[in-house]
Short mmCIF file of C-alpha atoms in Angstrom, two decimals:
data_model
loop_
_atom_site.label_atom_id
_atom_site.label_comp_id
_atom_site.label_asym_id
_atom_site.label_seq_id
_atom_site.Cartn_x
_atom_site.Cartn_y
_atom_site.Cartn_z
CA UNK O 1 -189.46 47.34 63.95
CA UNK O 2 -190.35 51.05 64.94
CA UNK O 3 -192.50 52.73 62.62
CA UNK O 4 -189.29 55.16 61.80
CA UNK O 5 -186.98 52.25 60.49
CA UNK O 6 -190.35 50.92 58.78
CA UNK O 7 -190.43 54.28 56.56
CA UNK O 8 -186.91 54.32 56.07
CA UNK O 9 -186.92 51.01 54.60
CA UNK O 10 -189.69 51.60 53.06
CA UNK O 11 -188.39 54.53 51.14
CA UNK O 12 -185.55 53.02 50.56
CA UNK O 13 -187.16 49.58 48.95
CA UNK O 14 -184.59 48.58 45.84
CA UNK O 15 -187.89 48.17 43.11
CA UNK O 16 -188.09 52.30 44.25
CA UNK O 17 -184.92 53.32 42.28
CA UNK O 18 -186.59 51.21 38.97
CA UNK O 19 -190.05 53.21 39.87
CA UNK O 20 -188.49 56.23 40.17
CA UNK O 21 -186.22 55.68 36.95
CA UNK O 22 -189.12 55.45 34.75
CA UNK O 23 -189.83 59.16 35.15
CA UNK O 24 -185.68 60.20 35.08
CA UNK O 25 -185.53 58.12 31.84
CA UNK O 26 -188.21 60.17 30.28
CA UNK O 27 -186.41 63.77 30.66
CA UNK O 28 -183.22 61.79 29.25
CA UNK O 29 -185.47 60.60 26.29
CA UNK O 30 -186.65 64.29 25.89
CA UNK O 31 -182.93 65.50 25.82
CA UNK O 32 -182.09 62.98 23.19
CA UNK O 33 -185.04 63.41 20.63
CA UNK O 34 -184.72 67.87 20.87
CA UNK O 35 -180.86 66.72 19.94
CA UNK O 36 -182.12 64.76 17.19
CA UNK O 37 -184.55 67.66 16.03
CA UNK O 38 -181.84 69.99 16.50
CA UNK O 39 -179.46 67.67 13.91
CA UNK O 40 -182.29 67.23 11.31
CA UNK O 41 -182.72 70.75 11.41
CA UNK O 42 -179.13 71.98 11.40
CA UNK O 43 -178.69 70.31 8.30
CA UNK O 44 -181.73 71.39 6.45
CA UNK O 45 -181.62 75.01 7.70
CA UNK O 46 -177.52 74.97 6.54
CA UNK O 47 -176.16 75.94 10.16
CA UNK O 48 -172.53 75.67 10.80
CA UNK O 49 -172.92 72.00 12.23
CA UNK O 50 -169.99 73.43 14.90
CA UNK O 51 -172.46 75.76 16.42
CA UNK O 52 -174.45 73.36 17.85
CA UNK O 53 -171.20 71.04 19.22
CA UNK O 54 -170.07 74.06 20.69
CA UNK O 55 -173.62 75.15 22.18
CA UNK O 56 -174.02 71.77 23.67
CA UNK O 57 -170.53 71.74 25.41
CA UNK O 58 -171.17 75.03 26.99
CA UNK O 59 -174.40 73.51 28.52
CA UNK O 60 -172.53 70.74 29.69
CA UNK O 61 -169.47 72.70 31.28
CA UNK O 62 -172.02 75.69 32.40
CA UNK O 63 -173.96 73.19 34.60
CA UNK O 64 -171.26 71.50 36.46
CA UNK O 65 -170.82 74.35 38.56
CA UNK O 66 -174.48 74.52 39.75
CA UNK O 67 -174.69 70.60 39.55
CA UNK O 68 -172.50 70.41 42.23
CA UNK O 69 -174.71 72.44 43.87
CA UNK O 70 -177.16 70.05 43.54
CA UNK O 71 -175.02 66.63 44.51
CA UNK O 72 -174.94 67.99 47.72
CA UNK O 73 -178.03 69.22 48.29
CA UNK O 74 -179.50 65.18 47.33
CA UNK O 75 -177.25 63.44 49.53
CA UNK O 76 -178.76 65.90 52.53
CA UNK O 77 -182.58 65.00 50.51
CA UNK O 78 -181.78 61.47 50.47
CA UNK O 79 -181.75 61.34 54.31
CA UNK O 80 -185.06 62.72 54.75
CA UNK O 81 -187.04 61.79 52.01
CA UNK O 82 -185.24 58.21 50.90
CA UNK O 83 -182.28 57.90 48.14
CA UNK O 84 -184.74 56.93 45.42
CA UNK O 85 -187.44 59.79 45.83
CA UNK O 86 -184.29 62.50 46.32
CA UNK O 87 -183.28 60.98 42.95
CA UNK O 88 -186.96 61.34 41.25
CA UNK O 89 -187.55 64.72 42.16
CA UNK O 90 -184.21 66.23 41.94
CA UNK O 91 -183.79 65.12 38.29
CA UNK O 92 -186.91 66.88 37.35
CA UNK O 93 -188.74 69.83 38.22
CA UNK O 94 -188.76 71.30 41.41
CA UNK O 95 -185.54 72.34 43.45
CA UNK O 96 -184.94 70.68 47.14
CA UNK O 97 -186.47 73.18 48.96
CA UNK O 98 -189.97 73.02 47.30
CA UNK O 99 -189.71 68.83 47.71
CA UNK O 100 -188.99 69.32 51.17
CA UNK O 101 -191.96 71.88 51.70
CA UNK O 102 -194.23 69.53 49.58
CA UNK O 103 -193.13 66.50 51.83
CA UNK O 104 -193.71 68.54 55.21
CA UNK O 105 -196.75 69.69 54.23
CA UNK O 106 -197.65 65.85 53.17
CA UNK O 107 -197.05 65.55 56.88
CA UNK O 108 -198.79 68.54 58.22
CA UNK O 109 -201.81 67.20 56.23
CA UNK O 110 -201.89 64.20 58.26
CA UNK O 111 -201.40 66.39 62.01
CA UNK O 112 -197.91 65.03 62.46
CA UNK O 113 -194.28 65.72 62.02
CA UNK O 114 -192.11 64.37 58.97
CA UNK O 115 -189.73 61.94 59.89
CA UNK O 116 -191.24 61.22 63.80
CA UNK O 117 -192.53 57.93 65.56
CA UNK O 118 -195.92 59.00 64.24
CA UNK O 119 -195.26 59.37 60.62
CA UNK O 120 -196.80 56.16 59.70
CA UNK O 121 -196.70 54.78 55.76
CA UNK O 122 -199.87 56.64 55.26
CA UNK O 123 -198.70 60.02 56.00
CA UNK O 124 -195.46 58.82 54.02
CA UNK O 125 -198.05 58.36 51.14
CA UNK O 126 -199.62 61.91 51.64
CA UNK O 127 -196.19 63.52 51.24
CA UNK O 128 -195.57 61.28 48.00
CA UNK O 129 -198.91 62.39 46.56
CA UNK O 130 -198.12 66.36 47.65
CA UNK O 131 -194.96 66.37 45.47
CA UNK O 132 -196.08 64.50 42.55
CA UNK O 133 -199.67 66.43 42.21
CA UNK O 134 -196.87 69.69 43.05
CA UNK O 135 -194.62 68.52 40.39
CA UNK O 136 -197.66 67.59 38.19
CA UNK O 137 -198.48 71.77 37.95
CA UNK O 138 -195.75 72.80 35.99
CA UNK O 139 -195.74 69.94 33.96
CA UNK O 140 -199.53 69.83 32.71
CA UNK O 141 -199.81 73.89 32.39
CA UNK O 142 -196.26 73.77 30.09
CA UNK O 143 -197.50 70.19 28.28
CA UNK O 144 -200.48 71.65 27.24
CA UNK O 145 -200.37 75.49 27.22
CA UNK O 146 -196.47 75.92 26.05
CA UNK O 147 -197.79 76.72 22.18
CA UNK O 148 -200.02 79.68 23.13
CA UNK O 149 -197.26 80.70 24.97
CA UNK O 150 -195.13 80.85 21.71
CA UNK O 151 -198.14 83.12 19.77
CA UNK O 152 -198.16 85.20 23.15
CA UNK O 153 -194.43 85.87 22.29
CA UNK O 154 -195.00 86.59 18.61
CA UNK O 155 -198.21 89.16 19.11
CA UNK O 156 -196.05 90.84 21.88
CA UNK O 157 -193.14 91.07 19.49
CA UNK O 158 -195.32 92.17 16.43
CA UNK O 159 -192.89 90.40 14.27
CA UNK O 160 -190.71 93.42 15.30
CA UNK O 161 -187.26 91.24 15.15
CA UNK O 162 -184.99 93.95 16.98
CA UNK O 163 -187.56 94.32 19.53
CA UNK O 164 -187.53 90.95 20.00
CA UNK O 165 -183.98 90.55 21.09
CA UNK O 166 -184.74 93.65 23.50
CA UNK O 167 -187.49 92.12 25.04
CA UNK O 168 -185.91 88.72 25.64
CA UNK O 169 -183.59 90.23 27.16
CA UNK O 170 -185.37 92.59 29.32
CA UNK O 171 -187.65 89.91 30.54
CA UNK O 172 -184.28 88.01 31.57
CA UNK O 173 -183.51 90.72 33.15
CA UNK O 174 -186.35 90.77 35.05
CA UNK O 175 -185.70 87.19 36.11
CA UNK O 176 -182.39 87.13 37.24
CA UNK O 177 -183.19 90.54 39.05
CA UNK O 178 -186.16 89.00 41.09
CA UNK O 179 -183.74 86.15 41.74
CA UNK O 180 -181.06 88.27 42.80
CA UNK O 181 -183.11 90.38 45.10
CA UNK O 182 -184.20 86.93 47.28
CA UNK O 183 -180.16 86.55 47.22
CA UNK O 184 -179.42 90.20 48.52
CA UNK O 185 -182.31 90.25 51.02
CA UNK O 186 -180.96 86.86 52.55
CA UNK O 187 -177.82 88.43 54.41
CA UNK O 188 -174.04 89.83 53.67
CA UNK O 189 -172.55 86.73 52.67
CA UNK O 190 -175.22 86.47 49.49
CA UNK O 191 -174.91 89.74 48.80
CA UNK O 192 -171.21 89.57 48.58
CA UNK O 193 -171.79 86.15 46.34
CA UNK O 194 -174.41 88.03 43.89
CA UNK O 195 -171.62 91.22 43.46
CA UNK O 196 -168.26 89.08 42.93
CA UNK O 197 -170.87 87.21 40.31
CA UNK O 198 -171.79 90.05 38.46
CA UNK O 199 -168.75 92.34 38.70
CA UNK O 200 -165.88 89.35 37.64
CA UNK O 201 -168.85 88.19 34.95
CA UNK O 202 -168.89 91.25 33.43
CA UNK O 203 -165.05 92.04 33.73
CA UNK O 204 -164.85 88.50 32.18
CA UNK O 205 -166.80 88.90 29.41
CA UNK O 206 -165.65 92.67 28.34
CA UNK O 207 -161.80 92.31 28.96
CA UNK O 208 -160.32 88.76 29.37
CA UNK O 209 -162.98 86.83 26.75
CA UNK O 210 -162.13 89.39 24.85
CA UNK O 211 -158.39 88.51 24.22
CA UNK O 212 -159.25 84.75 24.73
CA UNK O 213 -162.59 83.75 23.13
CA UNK O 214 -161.90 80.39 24.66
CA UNK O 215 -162.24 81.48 27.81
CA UNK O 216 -166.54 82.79 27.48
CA UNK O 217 -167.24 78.59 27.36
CA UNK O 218 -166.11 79.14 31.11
CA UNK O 219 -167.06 82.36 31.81
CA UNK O 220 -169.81 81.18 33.97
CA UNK O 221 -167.86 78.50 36.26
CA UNK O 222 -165.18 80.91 36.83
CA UNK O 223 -167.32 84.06 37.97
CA UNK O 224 -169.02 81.30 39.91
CA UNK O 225 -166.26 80.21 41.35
CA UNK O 226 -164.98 83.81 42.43
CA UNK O 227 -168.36 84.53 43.84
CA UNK O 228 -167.82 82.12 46.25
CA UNK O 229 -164.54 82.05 47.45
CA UNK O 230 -165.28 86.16 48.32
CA UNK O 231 -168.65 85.49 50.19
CA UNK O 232 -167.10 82.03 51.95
CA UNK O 233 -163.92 84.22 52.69
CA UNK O 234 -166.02 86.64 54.25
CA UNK O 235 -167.55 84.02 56.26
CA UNK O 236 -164.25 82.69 57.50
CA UNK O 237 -162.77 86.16 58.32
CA UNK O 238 -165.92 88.10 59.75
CA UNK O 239 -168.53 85.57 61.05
CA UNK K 1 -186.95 75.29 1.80
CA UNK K 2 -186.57 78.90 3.34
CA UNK K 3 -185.86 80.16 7.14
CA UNK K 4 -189.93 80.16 7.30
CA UNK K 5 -190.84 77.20 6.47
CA UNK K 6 -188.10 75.73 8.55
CA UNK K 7 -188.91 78.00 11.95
CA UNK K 8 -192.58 76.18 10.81
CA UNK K 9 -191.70 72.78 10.92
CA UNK K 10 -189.24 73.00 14.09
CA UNK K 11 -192.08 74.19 16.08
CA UNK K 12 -194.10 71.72 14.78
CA UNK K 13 -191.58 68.97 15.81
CA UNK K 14 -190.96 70.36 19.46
CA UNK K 15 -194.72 70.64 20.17
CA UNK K 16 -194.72 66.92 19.07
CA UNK K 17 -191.91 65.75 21.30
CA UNK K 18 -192.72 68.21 24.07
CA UNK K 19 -195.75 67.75 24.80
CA UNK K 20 -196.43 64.00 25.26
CA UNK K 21 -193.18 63.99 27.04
CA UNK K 22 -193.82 66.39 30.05
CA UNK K 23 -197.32 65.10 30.07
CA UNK K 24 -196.11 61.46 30.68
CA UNK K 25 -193.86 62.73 33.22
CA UNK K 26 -196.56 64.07 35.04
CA UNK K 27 -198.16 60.67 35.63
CA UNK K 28 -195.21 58.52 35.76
CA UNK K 29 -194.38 60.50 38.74
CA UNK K 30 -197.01 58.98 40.25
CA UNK K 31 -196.06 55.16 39.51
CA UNK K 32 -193.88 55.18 43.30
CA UNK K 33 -196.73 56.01 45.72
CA UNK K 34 -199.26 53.84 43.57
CA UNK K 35 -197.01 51.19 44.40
CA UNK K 36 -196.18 52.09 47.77
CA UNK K 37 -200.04 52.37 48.30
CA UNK K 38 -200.67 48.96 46.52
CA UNK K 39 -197.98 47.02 48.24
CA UNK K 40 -198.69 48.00 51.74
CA UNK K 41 -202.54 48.69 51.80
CA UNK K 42 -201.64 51.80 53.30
CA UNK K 43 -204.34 54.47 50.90
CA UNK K 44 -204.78 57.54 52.42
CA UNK K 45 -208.04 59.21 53.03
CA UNK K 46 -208.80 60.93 50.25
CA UNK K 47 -209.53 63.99 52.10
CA UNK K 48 -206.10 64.01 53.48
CA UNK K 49 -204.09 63.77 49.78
CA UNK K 50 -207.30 66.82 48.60
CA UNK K 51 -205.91 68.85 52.16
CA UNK K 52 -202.09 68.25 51.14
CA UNK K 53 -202.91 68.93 47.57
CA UNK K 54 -204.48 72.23 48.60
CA UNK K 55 -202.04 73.20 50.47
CA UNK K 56 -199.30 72.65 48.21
CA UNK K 57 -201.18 74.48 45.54
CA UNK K 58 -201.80 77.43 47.98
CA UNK K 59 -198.03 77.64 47.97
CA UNK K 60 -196.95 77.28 44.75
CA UNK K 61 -199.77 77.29 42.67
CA UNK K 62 -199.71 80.50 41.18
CA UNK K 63 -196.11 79.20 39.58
CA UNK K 64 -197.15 76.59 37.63
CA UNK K 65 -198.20 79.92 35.93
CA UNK K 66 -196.34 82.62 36.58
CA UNK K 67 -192.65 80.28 35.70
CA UNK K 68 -193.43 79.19 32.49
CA UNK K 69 -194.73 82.69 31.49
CA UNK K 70 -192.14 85.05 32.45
CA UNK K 71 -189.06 82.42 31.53
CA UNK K 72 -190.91 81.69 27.97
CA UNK K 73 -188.74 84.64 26.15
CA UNK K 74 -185.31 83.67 27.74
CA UNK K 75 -186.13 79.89 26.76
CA UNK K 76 -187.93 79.39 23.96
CA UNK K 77 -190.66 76.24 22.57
CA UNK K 78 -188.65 73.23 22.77
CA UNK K 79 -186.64 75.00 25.94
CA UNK K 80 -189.66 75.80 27.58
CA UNK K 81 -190.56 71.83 27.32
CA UNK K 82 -187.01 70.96 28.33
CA UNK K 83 -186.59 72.72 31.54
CA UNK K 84 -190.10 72.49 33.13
CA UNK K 85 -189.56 68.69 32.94
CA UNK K 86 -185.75 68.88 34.56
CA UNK K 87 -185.97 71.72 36.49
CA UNK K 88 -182.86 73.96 37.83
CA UNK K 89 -184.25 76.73 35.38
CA UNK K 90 -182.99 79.54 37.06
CA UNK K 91 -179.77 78.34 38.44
CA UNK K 92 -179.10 76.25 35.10
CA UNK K 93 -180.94 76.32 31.88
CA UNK K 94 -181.15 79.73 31.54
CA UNK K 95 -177.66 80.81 32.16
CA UNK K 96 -176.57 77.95 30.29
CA UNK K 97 -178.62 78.77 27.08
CA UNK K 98 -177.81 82.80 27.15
CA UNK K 99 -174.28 82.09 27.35
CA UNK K 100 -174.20 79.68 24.32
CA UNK K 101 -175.95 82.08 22.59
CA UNK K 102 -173.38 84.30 23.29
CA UNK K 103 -170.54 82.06 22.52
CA UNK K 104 -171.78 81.25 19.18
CA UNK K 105 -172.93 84.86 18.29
CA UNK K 106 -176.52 83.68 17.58
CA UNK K 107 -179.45 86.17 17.39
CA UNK K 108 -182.56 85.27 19.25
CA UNK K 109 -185.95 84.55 17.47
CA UNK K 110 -183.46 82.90 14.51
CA UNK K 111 -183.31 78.93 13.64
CA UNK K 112 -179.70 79.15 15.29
CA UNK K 113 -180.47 80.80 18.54
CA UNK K 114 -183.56 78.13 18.97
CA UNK K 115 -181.07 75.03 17.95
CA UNK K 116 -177.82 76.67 20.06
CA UNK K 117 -179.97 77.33 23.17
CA UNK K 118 -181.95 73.51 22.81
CA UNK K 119 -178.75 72.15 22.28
CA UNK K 120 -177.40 74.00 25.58
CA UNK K 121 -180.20 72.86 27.72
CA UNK K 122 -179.58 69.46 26.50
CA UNK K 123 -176.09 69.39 27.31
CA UNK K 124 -176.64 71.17 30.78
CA UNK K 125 -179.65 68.04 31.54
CA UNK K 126 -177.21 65.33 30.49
CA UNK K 127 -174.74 66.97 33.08
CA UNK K 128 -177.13 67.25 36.23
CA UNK K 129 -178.36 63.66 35.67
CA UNK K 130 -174.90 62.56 35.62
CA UNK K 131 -175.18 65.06 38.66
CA UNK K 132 -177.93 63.11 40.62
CA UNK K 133 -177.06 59.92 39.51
CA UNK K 134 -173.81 59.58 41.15
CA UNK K 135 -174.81 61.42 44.33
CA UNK K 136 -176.97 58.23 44.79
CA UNK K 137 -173.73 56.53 44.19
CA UNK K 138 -171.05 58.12 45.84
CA UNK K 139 -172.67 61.18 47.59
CA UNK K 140 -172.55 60.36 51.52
CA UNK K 141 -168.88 59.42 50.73
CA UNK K 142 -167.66 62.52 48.80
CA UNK K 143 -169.63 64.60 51.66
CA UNK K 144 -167.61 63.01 54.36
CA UNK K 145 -164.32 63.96 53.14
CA UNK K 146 -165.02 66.90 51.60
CA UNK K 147 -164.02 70.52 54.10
CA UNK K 148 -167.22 71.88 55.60
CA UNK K 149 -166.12 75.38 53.96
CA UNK K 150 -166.33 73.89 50.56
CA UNK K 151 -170.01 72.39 51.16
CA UNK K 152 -171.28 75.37 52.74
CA UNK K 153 -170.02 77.32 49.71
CA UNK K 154 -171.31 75.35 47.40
CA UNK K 155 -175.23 75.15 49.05
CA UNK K 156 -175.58 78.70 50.08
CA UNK K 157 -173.36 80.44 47.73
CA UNK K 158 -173.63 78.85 44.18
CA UNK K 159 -177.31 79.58 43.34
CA UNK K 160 -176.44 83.46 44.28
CA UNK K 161 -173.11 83.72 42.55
CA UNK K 162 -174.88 82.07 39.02
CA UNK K 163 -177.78 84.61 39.68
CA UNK K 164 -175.56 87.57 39.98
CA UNK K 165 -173.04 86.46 36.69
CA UNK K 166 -176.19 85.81 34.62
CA UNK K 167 -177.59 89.46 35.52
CA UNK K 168 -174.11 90.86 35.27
CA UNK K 169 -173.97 89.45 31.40
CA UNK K 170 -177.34 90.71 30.64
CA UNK K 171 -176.60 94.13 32.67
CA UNK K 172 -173.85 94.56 30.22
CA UNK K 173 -176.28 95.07 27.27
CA UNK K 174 -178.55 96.77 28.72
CA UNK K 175 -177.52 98.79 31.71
CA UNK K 176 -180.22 101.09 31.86
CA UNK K 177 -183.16 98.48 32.09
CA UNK K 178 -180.81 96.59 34.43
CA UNK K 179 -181.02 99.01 37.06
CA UNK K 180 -184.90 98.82 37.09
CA UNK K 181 -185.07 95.11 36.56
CA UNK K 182 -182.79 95.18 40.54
CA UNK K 183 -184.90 98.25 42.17
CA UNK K 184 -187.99 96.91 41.24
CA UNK K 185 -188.45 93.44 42.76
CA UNK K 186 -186.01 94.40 46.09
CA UNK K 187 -188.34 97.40 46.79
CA UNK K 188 -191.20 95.49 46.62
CA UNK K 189 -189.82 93.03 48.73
CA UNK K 190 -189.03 95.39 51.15
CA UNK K 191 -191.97 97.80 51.44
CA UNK K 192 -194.92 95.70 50.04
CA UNK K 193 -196.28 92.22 51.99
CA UNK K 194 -197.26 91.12 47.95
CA UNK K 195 -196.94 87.37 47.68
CA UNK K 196 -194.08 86.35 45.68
CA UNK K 197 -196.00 85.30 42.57
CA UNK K 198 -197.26 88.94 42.07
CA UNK K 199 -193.24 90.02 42.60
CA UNK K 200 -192.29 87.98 39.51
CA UNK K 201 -194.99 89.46 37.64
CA UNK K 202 -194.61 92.69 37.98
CA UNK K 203 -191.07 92.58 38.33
CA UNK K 204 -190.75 90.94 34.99
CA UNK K 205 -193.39 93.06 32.99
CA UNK K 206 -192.84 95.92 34.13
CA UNK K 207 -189.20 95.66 33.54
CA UNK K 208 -190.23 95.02 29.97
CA UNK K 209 -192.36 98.26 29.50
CA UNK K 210 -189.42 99.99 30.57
CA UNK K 211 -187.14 98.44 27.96
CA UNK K 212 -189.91 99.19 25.83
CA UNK K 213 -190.33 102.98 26.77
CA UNK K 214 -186.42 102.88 26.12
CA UNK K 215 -186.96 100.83 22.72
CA UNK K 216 -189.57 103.61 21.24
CA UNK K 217 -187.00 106.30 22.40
CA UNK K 218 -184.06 104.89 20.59
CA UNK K 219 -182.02 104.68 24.07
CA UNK K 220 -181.33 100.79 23.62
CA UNK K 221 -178.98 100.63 20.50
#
């Protein structure tokens, strides 16, 4: 067997998927118990116990769009990195293109090339260690710093309440426009995707949701949608 | 008990849940490559996994930071915990949370808007593991059939067109900060070599002393 099919076997070993489930199990635990918090306190606090139905269906529909997104992206993962590591590490933090980095750079570590005749088990090791100790960054700082990160909120809000709808927006706004600009710098076809996003969100939201309040549970999927069919229209017509 | 109290003990609760949860993740994560390790005696040198682990860090170090920081206000406590463990923040929790806060009308820094936008991330987690679940399943047979114009779409287009709705629906209430929160980050991009950690940062605060300059001056009603 050449060391190749030996890492894709490897990789692909069946007890893998139960390894690797551990960790996926734990974010679904997570989901549940904040749903149970969120039920216990719905009911004390005397919210409409609608509004959180409602909030969790949005979440659900919001992220199909984008989820799809993702589907594809693993099956393309699973080929380099193995079906049950694509799994792991696309079901928690960390988006495809920082695994991949992490796993290359596993490989750089060792002087060779990801995926060639001389990426032994060892070096397949290195790039397993580079994404979990990557991984393990985000996860430790927000595990253990997250509540000073909550009083760093409150002494920048002063207990101002309107100010603190302003600034959580603003520093959304921030976000999304860092995003964005990565998106616009990229090339015409992103461009056009990040315009036909905004411009049918915000027609969306100020005209049509307006009339049908139904319609803002979607409001995301469809501007999604239109974004794309403009930029992979362009790219059918012009490129 | 009073809206206090109750804001009290539901950040008591997430910090409880939260914390030993994304903790555990971070070691669990480890579990396959001890056992690929164990199983085929193949232990790197430990100078190797230190030079890959340095590496890594030089690339995305300064996010472990930077992320949870600037994303805090758009996700609050228990949504903070949420999405650093399942990931997809930018292209999923966030957007998903803002809009249910719109949809339900909820104010943020209120019980609601911390229960609507947990319950949002929740629903939007349960969706991408259903997500990643079946690609394992039935992914290399869906990609086969499906048109190549479809995938494409889908991989280089989605992430940009959620980007640009989310900004578009936060653009609409404040159009004036908007503007700097765009200029800011694709001018440094373009004239400065900073690293993108420092392009977050200063994207995101200073966008915020704007809004605040705007705030004292009454211009943001």
């Amino acid at each position: 067997m050449s060391v190749i099919e030996q890492v894709q076997q490897v990789s692909n070993a069946p007890i893998l998927w139960i390894l690797c489930g551990i960790t996926v199990v734990i974010s679904a635990v997570q989901a549940v118990l904040y749903m149970r918090q969120c039920s216990k306190i719905t009911r004390e606090a005397g919210i409409d116990p609608h509004i959180p139905k409602e909030a969790f269906r949005v979440g659900f529909i919001s992220a199909i769009g984008p989820a799809l997104g993702v589907f594809i992206v693993m099956v393309g993962l699973m080929a380099s990195i193995g079906g049950p590591m694509a799994w792991l590490r696309l079901s928690i933090i960390g988006a495809a293109a920082t695994e991949l980095s992490a796993a290359n750079i596993g490989a750089e570590a060792c002087g060779v090339a990801l995926g060639s005749e001389q990426y032994t088990l060892i070096c397949l090791a290195v790039s397993w260690f580079a994404m979990a100790l990557n991984g393990a960054g985000w996860l430790l700082f927000t595990g253990v710093a997250t509540p000073s990160l909550e009083t760093l909120r409150n002494k920048v809000s002063g207990g101002d309440m309107k100010w603190l709808v302003v600034l959580s927006g603003a520093c959304s706004l921030g976000i999304f426009g860092y995003l964005n600009s990565g998106e616009i710098l990229k090339g015409v076809g992103n461009t056009i995707a990040v315009l036909a996003g905004a411009i049918s969100m915000v027609i969306l939201v100020k005209t049509v949701c307006k009339k049908f309040p139904r319609l803002m549970e979607y409001s995301l999927g469809i501007a999604m949608i239109i974004g794309m069919i403009f930029s992979v229209g362009y790219d059918q017509l012009f490129r | 008990m009073n809206e206090k109290d109750i804001m009290k003990e539901w950040k008591r609760d997430s910090i409880i849940i939260g914390t030993p949860t994304n903790i555990l993740a971070a070691l669990t994560a480890f579990i396959p490559v001890i056992w690929l390790c164990t199983t085929y005696d193949c232990w790197p040198p430990v100078t190797t996994v230190l030079t890959a682990w340095g590496m890594v860090a030089a690339s995305f170090g300064a996010f472990y930071f930077v992320e949870p920081v600037s994303y805090y206000a758009a996700l609050g406590l228990s949504g903070t915990y949420l999405s650093f463990l399942s990931g997809n923040i930018g292209n999923m929790r966030v957007p998903c949370a803002a809009l249910a806060l719109d949809v339900t009308d909820s104010t943020p820094g209120t019980i609601q808007a911390e229960v609507v936008s947990t319950m949002a991330i929740c629903g939007s987690i349960i969706t991408n593991l259903i997500g990643t679940t079946s690609a394992v399943i039935i992914g290399s047979a869906v990609l086969a059939v499906l048109p190549e114009f479809i995938v494409s779409g889908l991989t280089q287009y989605a992430s940009s067109a959620i980007f640009g709705a989310t900004f578009g629906n936060f653009a609409i209430k404040y159009p004036k900060v908007a503007v700097f929160a765009l200029a800011i980050p694709v001018a440094l991009k373009l004239f400065t070599p900073l690293a993108a950690a420092w392009v977050i940062v200063i994207t995101v605060f200073g966008t915020l002393l704007i809004a605040r300059v705007f705030y004292k001056k009454g211009m943001l009603a």
